[in-house]
Short mmCIF file of C-alpha atoms and ligand atoms in Angstrom, two decimals:
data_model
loop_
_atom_site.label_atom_id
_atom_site.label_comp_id
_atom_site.label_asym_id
_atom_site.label_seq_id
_atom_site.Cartn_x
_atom_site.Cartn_y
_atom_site.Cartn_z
CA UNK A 122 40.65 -136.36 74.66
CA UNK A 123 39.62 -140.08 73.89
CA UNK A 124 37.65 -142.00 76.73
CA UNK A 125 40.40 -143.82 78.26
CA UNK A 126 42.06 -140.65 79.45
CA UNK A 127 39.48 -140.05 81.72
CA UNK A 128 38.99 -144.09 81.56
CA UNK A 129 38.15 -143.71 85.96
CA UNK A 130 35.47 -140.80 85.12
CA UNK A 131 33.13 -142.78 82.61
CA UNK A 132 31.06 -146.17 83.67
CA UNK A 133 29.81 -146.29 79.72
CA UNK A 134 30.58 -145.42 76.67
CA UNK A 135 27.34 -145.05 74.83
CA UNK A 136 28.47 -143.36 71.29
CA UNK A 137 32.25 -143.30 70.02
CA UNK A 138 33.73 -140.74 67.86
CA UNK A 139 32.66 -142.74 64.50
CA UNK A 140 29.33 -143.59 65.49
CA UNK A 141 28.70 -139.58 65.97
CA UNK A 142 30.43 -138.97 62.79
CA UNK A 143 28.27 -141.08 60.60
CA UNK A 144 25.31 -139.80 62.14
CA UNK A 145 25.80 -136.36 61.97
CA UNK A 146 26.37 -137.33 57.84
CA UNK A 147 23.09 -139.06 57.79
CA UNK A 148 21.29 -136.55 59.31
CA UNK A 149 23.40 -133.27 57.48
CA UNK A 150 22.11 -135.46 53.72
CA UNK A 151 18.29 -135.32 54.99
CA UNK A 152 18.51 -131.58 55.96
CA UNK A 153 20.23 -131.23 52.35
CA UNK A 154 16.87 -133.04 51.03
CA UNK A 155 14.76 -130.91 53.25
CA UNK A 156 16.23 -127.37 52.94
CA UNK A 157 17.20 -127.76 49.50
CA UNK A 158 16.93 -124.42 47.66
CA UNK A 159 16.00 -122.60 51.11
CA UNK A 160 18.18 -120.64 53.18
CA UNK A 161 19.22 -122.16 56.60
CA UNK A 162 20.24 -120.37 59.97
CA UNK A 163 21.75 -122.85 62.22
CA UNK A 164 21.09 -121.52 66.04
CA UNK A 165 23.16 -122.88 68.27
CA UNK A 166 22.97 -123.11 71.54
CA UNK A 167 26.43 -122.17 74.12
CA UNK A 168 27.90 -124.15 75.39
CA UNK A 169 26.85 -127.56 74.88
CA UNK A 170 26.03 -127.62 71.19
CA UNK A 171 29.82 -126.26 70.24
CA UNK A 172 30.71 -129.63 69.06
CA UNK A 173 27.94 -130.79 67.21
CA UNK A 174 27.90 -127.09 65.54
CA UNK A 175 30.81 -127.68 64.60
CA UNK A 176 30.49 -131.00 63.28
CA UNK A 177 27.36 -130.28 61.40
CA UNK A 178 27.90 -127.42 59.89
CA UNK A 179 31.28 -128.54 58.14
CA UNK A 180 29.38 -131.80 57.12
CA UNK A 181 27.21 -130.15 55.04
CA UNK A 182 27.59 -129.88 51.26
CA UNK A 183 25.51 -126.22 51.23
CA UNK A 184 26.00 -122.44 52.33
CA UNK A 185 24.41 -121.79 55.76
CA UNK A 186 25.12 -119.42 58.27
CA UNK A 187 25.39 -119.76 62.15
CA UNK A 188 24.55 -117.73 64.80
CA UNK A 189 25.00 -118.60 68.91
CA UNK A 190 22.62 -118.12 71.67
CA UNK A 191 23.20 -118.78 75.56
CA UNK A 192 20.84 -119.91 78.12
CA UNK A 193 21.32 -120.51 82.10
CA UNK A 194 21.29 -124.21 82.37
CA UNK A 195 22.91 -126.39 84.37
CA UNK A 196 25.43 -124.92 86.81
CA UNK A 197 27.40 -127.72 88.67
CA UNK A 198 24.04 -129.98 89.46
CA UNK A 199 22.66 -132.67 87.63
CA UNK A 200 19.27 -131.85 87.61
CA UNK A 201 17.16 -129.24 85.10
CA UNK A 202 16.07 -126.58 86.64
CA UNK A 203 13.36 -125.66 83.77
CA UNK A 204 14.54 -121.92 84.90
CA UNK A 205 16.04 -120.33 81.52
CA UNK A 206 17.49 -117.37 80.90
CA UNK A 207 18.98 -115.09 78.01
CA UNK A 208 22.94 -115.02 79.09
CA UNK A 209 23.65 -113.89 74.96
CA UNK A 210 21.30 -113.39 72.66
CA UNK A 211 21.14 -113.89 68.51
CA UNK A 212 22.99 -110.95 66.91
CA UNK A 213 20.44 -111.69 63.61
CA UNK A 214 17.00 -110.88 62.71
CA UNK A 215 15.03 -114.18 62.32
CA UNK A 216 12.10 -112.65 60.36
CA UNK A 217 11.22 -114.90 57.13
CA UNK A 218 14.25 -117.36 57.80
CA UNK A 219 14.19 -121.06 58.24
CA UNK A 220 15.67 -121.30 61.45
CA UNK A 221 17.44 -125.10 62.87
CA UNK A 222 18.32 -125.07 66.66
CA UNK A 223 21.35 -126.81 66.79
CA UNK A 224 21.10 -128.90 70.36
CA UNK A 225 23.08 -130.99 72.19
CA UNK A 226 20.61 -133.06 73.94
CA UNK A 227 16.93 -132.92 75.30
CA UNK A 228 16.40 -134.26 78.93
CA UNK A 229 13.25 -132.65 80.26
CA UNK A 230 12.57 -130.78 76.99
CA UNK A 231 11.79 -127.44 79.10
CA UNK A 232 14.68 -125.63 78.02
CA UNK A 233 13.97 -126.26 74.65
CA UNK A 234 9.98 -125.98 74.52
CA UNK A 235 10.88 -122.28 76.11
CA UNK A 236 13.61 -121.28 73.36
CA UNK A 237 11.06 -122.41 70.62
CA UNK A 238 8.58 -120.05 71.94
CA UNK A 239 11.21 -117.53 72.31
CA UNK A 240 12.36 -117.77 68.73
CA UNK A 241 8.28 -118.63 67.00
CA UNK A 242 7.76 -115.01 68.45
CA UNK A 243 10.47 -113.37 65.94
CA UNK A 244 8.33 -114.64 62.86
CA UNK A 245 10.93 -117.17 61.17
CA UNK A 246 9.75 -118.44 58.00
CA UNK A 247 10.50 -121.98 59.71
CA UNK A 248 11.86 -123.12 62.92
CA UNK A 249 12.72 -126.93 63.33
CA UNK A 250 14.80 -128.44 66.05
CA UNK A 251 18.16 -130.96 65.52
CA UNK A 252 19.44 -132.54 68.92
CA UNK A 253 22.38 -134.91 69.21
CA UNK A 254 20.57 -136.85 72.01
CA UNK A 255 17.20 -137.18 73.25
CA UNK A 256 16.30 -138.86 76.71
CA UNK A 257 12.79 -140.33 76.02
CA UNK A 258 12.63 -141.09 79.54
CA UNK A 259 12.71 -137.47 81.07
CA UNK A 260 10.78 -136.11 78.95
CA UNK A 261 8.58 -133.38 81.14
CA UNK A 262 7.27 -131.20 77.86
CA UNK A 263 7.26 -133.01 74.76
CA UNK A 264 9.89 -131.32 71.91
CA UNK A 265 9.23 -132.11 68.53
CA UNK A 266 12.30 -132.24 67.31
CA UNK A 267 12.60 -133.01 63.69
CA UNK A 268 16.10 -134.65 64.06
CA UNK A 269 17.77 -136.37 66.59
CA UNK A 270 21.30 -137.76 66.64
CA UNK A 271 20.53 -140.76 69.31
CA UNK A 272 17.95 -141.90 71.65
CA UNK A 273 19.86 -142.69 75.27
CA UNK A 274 18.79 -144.15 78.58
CA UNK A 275 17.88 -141.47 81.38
CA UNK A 276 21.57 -141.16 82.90
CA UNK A 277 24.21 -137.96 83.30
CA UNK A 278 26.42 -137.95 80.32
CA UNK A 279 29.02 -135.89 79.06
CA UNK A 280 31.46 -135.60 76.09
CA UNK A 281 31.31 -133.68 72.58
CA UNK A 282 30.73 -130.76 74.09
CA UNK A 283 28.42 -131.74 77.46
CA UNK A 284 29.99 -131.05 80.79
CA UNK A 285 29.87 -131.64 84.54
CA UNK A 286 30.88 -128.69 86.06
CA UNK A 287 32.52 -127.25 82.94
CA UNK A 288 34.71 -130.76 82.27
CA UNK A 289 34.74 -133.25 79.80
CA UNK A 290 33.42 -131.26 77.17
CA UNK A 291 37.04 -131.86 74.92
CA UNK A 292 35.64 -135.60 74.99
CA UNK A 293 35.64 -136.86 71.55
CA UNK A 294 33.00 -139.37 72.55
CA UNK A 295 29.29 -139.49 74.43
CA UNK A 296 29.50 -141.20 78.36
CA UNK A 297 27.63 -141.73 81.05
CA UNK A 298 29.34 -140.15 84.16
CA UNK A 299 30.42 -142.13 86.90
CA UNK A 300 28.33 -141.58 89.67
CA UNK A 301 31.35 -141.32 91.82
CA UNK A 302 32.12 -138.01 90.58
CA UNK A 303 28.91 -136.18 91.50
CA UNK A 304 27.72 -138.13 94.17
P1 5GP B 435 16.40 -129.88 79.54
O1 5GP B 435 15.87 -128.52 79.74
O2 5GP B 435 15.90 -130.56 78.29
O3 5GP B 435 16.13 -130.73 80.76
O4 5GP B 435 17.98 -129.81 79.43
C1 5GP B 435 18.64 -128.60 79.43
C2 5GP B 435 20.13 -128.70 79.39
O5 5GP B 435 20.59 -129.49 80.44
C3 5GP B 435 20.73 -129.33 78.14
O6 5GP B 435 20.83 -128.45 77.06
C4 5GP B 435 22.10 -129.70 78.67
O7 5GP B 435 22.96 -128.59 78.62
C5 5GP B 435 21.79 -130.06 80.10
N1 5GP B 435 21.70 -131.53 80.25
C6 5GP B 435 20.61 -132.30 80.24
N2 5GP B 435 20.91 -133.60 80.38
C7 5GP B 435 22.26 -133.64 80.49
C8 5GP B 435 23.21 -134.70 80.65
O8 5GP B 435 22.90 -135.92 80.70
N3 5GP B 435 24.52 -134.34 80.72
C9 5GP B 435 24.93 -133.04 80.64
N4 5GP B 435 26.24 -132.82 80.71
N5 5GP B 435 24.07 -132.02 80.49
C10 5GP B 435 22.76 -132.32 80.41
#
């Protein structure tokens, strides 16, 4: 769905479906550069990171494979938790692979800084981090992540692929949420 059929839901649009486009291409031509003649496991992370997955992967001109892991986050608040659980784990063996989390965005970082710990211990040749969004501001444990789509301000968003209570994931662009709706 396009922003204006939820036009009531959104007070912002930060990032429309173009803008996302052209920077998932920018960034899919310097992993090209960086991974060139290396394999490359995209991780993904459910559900969030579906979109830019999806995006990502198709953009770029080179074989990779993908593999999915979910994590408790959210639930229906709007507030990290930093508690993080295994709800699926990889189905492949990350020994001696270079290893890209796919993420949709880091707020506090601690879901993140815990997965990258998680995965270091399974000995992956590499293991780099590629967000969509990054909220400087919240920023509670620092993630280095080596790309990120778009720096925002500190504020709930949703769209491609991030939800409020399971909604507004189908949006094709990245909003902040009305505060009506979760207030
Ligand atoms: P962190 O651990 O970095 O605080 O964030 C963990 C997860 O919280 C993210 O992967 C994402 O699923 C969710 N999250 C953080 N900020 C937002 C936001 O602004 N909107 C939505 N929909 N989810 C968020």
């Amino acid at each position: 769905m396009e922003p204006h059929d939820v036009e009531r839901d959104l007070s912002e649009i930060l990032y429309s479906e173009q803008q996302i486009r052209d920077r998932i291409a920018q960034i899919c031509r310097q992993i090209e550069i960086d991974y060139a003649g290396k394999d490359l496991l995209l991780v993904g992370v459910l559900r969030g990171a579906v979109m830019v997955m999806a995006d990502l992967a198709r953009e770029l001109k080179r074989d990779i494979e993908m593999d999915w892991m979910a994590v408790s986050s959210y639930g229906n608040s709007t507030e990290s938790s930093g508690v993080v659980r295994i709800v699926k784990d990889l189905d492949t063996d990350l020994a001696g692979r270079n290893v890209l989390i796919v993420e949709d965005i880091v707020d506090s970082g601690l879901t993140l800084s815990w997965l990258k710990a998680n995965l270091e211990s399974r000995n992956p040749a590499s293991l780099e981090i590629c967000a969509l969004l990054r909220k400087p501001e919240a920023e509670k444990v620092h993630i280095d992540a080596k790309y990120v789509g778009f720096d925002i301000p500190n504020a709930f968003v949703v769209g491609y692929g991030l939800d409020y209570a399971e909604r507004y994931r189908n949006l094709r662009a990245v909003a902040v949420l009305a505060p009506h709706i979760y207030a």
